[in-house]
Each structure stands twice: as structure tokens, then as C-alpha cells.
C-alpha positions as a printed NumPy array, in Angstrom:
array([[ -1.382, -29.075,  -3.578],
       [  0.71 , -26.119,  -4.717],
       [ -0.771, -23.309,  -6.808],
       [  1.081, -20.683,  -8.75 ],
       [  0.287, -18.493, -11.684],
       [  1.608, -19.561, -15.046],
       [  0.845, -17.05 , -17.749],
       [  0.85 , -18.616, -21.184],
       [  1.503, -15.34 , -23.014],
       [  4.524, -13.748, -24.541],
       [  6.078, -11.298, -22.067],
       [  5.944,  -8.465, -24.62 ],
       [  2.252,  -9.105, -25.28 ],
       [  1.609,  -8.895, -21.557],
       [  3.497,  -5.671, -20.926],
       [  2.691,  -3.988, -24.218],
       [ -0.673,  -2.784, -22.956],
       [  0.115,  -1.844, -19.374],
       [  2.599,  -0.687, -16.865],
       [  5.692,   1.316, -16.26 ],
       [  7.473,  -0.195, -19.257],
       [  4.93 ,   1.306, -21.637],
       [  4.81 ,   4.59 , -19.713],
       [  8.594,   5.005, -19.982],
       [  8.792,   3.768, -23.566],
       [ 11.172,   0.901, -22.802],
       [  9.02 ,  -2.119, -23.622],
       [ 11.459,  -3.387, -26.231],
       [ 14.232,  -3.454, -23.606],
       [ 12.31 ,  -5.197, -20.8  ],
       [ 12.59 ,  -8.969, -20.657],
       [ 11.644,  -9.613, -17.021],
       [  8.593,  -8.29 , -15.199],
       [  8.295,  -8.757, -11.448],
       [  5.153,  -7.387,  -9.816],
       [  2.639,  -7.697,  -7.026],
       [ -0.86 ,  -9.116,  -7.015],
       [ -1.778,  -6.945,  -4.053],
       [ -2.483,  -3.668,  -5.805],
       [ -3.262,  -3.304,  -9.5  ],
       [ -4.507,  -6.842, -10.002],
       [ -6.412,  -6.859,  -6.727],
       [ -5.458, -10.362,  -5.636],
       [ -4.489,  -9.114,  -2.174],
       [ -1.507, -11.459,  -1.826],
       [  1.591, -12.669,  -3.577],
       [  3.203, -11.628,  -6.792],
       [  4.571, -12.9  , -10.052],
       [  7.544, -12.92 , -12.358],
       [  7.217, -13.131, -16.139],
       [ 10.272, -13.706, -18.278],
       [ 12.247, -16.124, -20.409],
       [ 11.457, -19.786, -19.706],
       [ 15.032, -20.558, -18.61 ],
       [ 14.919, -17.769, -16.007],
       [ 11.565, -18.903, -14.631],
       [ 12.848, -22.486, -14.344],
       [ 15.94 , -21.244, -12.503],
       [ 13.845, -19.153, -10.111],
       [ 11.6  , -22.127,  -9.344],
       [ 14.653, -24.171,  -8.354],
       [ 16.82 , -21.535,  -6.64 ],
       [ 14.756, -18.587,  -5.438],
       [ 14.592, -18.659,  -1.637],
       [ 11.401, -16.551,  -1.455],
       [  9.739, -18.97 ,  -3.897],
       [ 11.024, -22.111,  -2.177],
       [ 10.184, -20.998,   1.352],
       [  6.829, -19.351,   0.696],
       [  3.355, -20.701,   1.121],
       [  1.34 , -21.292,  -1.989],
       [ -1.095, -18.626,  -3.068],
       [ -4.698, -19.382,  -2.123],
       [ -6.604, -20.703,  -5.168],
       [ -9.126, -17.801,  -5.126],
       [ -6.239, -15.304,  -5.369],
       [ -4.809, -17.225,  -8.33 ],
       [ -8.223, -17.314, -10.003],
       [ -8.883, -13.596,  -9.482],
       [ -5.429, -12.558, -10.646],
       [ -5.627, -14.79 , -13.708],
       [ -8.998, -13.301, -14.633],
       [ -7.681,  -9.757, -14.1  ],
       [ -4.788, -10.444, -16.467],
       [ -7.203, -11.906, -19.039],
       [ -9.36 ,  -8.767, -18.854],
       [ -6.333,  -6.502, -19.257],
       [ -5.098,  -8.457, -22.251],
       [ -8.519,  -8.418, -23.914],
       [ -8.971,  -4.655, -23.992],
       [ -7.323,  -1.309, -23.301],
       [-10.59 ,  -0.012, -21.838],
       [ -9.716,  -0.667, -18.175],
       [ -6.245,   0.864, -18.52 ],
       [ -7.643,   3.942, -20.265],
       [-10.379,   4.303, -17.66 ],
       [ -7.816,   4.042, -14.849],
       [ -5.637,   6.691, -16.473],
       [ -8.612,   9.059, -16.808],
       [ -9.733,   8.496, -13.202],
       [ -6.201,   8.961, -11.923],
       [ -5.75 ,  12.233, -13.801],
       [ -9.194,  13.449, -12.66 ],
       [ -8.2  ,  12.904,  -9.026],
       [ -4.686,  14.312,  -9.375],
       [ -5.783,  17.401, -11.324],
       [ -8.712,  18.221,  -9.034],
       [ -6.619,  17.759,  -5.89 ],
       [ -3.803,  19.923,  -7.279],
       [ -6.301,  22.633,  -8.297],
       [ -7.664,  22.541,  -4.735],
       [ -4.176,  23.259,  -3.392],
       [ -2.915,  19.829,  -2.357],
       [  0.477,  18.427,  -3.287],
       [  0.228,  14.993,  -4.895],
       [  3.501,  13.104,  -5.249],
       [  4.425,  11.418,  -8.506],
       [  2.83 ,  11.926, -11.881],
       [  0.39 ,   9.561, -13.554],
       [  0.375,   6.646, -11.102],
       [ -2.969,   5.524,  -9.572],
       [ -1.372,   5.426,  -6.126],
       [ -1.669,   9.108,  -5.267],
       [  0.207,  10.224,  -2.124],
       [ -1.338,  13.401,  -0.706],
       [  1.743,  14.987,   0.861],
       [  1.217,  16.547,   4.289],
       [  4.616,  16.33 ,   5.995],
       [  3.324,  15.973,   9.556],
       [  2.53 ,  12.495,  10.931],
       [ -0.164,  13.659,  13.366],
       [ -1.85 ,  15.721,  10.645],
       [ -1.904,  12.738,   8.271],
       [ -3.473,  10.557,  10.97 ],
       [ -6.089,  13.161,  11.97 ],
       [ -7.046,  13.867,   8.38 ],
       [ -7.377,  10.153,   7.585],
       [ -9.669,   9.777,  10.615],
       [-11.772,  12.74 ,   9.472],
       [-11.96 ,  11.365,   5.942],
       [-13.35 ,   8.096,   7.321],
       [-16.049,  10.069,   9.146],
       [-16.981,  11.468,   5.727],
       [-17.193,   7.961,   4.275],
       [-13.813,   7.875,   2.537],
       [-11.314,   5.227,   3.651],
       [ -7.703,   6.346,   3.234],
       [ -4.551,   5.585,   5.195],
       [ -2.073,   8.012,   6.716],
       [  1.568,   6.971,   6.347],
       [  4.418,   8.348,   8.43 ],
       [  7.912,   7.423,   9.622],
       [  9.238,   4.703,   9.575],
       [  7.067,   3.672,   6.595],
       [  8.062,   6.855,   4.757],
       [ 10.997,   9.225,   5.447],
       [ 10.723,  11.658,   8.358],
       [  8.901,  14.822,   7.333],
       [  7.24 ,  13.073,   4.367],
       [  3.996,  11.956,   6.035],
       [  1.14 ,  11.527,   3.628],
       [ -2.273,  10.094,   3.026],
       [ -2.172,   7.384,   0.425],
       [ -5.054,   7.286,  -2.021],
       [ -5.307,   4.336,  -4.376],
       [ -7.512,   4.829,  -7.425],
       [ -9.332,   1.68 ,  -8.506],
       [-11.038,   0.564, -11.703],
       [-14.175,   0.152,  -9.592],
       [-14.282,   3.867,  -8.702],
       [-16.721,   6.057, -10.587],
       [-16.235,   9.718, -11.468],
       [-18.718,  10.458,  -8.693],
       [-16.52 ,   8.512,  -6.222],
       [-13.497,  10.533,  -7.309],
       [-15.366,  13.84 ,  -6.985],
       [-16.785,  12.886,  -3.567],
       [-13.289,  11.982,  -2.377],
       [-11.859,  15.288,  -3.599],
       [-14.709,  17.156,  -1.88 ],
       [-14.001,  15.282,   1.373],
       [-10.302,  16.163,   1.094],
       [-11.17 ,  19.818,   0.517],
       [-13.47 ,  19.871,   3.558],
       [-10.902,  18.077,   5.733],
       [ -7.976,  20.086,   4.352],
       [ -9.715,  23.351,   5.2  ],
       [-10.566,  22.106,   8.694],
       [ -6.9  ,  21.371,   9.36 ],
       [ -5.49 ,  24.441,   7.603],
       [ -3.784,  22.5  ,   4.822],
       [ -5.606,  24.481,   2.132],
       [ -7.57 ,  27.713,   2.275]])
């Protein structure tokens, strides 16, 4: 049996409360949304496309990634569907995520770290050196904070970083504890004073 997500909502209703389209003020010009289920919606696999019915029908018949992919596991479909329902029901989660993201970004910047991007909940802590990113990620884990160091070829040479992903499940205390662990680890490795 094949499973896929079919969202029975108007595309503008779906994107009007979330996402890059709203952030950039272009919601009225966006007719197709293509996104992952592995990050913001927490499904850990797959993705989705929302758009005009004719486009979706064409993609189902002609899209090689769709035709030659395995079906999403039913639990992933169920979790992602529920996540979308929650996001459509209230702005509370989106507002909470924005506040948590800004708390982390502001506190890290005040501590002396460089965080790439602006308001996105994926917060790359820029370090430049691949070995440093790996050592700091290991030290963070020893402090109870799981983060991943990224370096070439995943990111450009000289742009090594630790990727932090803020989640709706994080509390302010989690954010503060993570910042404190970064400060401790950053001082140990001479990244900040």
C-alpha cells in the first residue's frame, strides 16, 4: 500500500501562517511550496509539494523522484499531518519558535559568537576550522548538549560550523543551558574570551 500526504487546504491558507514566504512578504506571489518533513515538521523523512491541483497531478505522473521513491512510512505521514494541523490551528507554536530562536541567536551573539543567517531556527555557529568544529561538538556532548559539527565537503572550505537546530520542544532553560555550554566550550578553545 502506498502512503503520501494529501493536504486538503488551500495553499495560501497553509503558507499564510508560516515559512519563508511570510517572512519575505511574498505570500501572494507563491503558488508552489516544496519542503521537507525532516526538519520543521519533525517527520524525519520525505517531503511534500503543495500547489495547484493540475501541477500535483502532473508531478504524480511524471516526477522521477516521486515515481522511483519508496512510500513514506505511515507513522511519518501521521506525525507530519498532525504537525500541519497544529500549525494551522494556532500561531502559538510559530511565535514560540521565533522567540526561542531570537533568544538563542541574541545570547550567542552577545557572548561573542558569529551566527549565520537571521531569524531561522537552524542556527549555524560559524567557526571556520573543521577540527575546531569537531572538537567543540564533542565537548558540547560532554556537557549534555548534542550538536553537530559540519565541515567541507558539506559546507565550503573555511566555513566549518556547528549546526544548532532550535525546536518547539526546547524550553527557555534548554536554550540558556545550551548558550552556557557554548560559552564554556568557546572559552576552552579560544573562540571567545
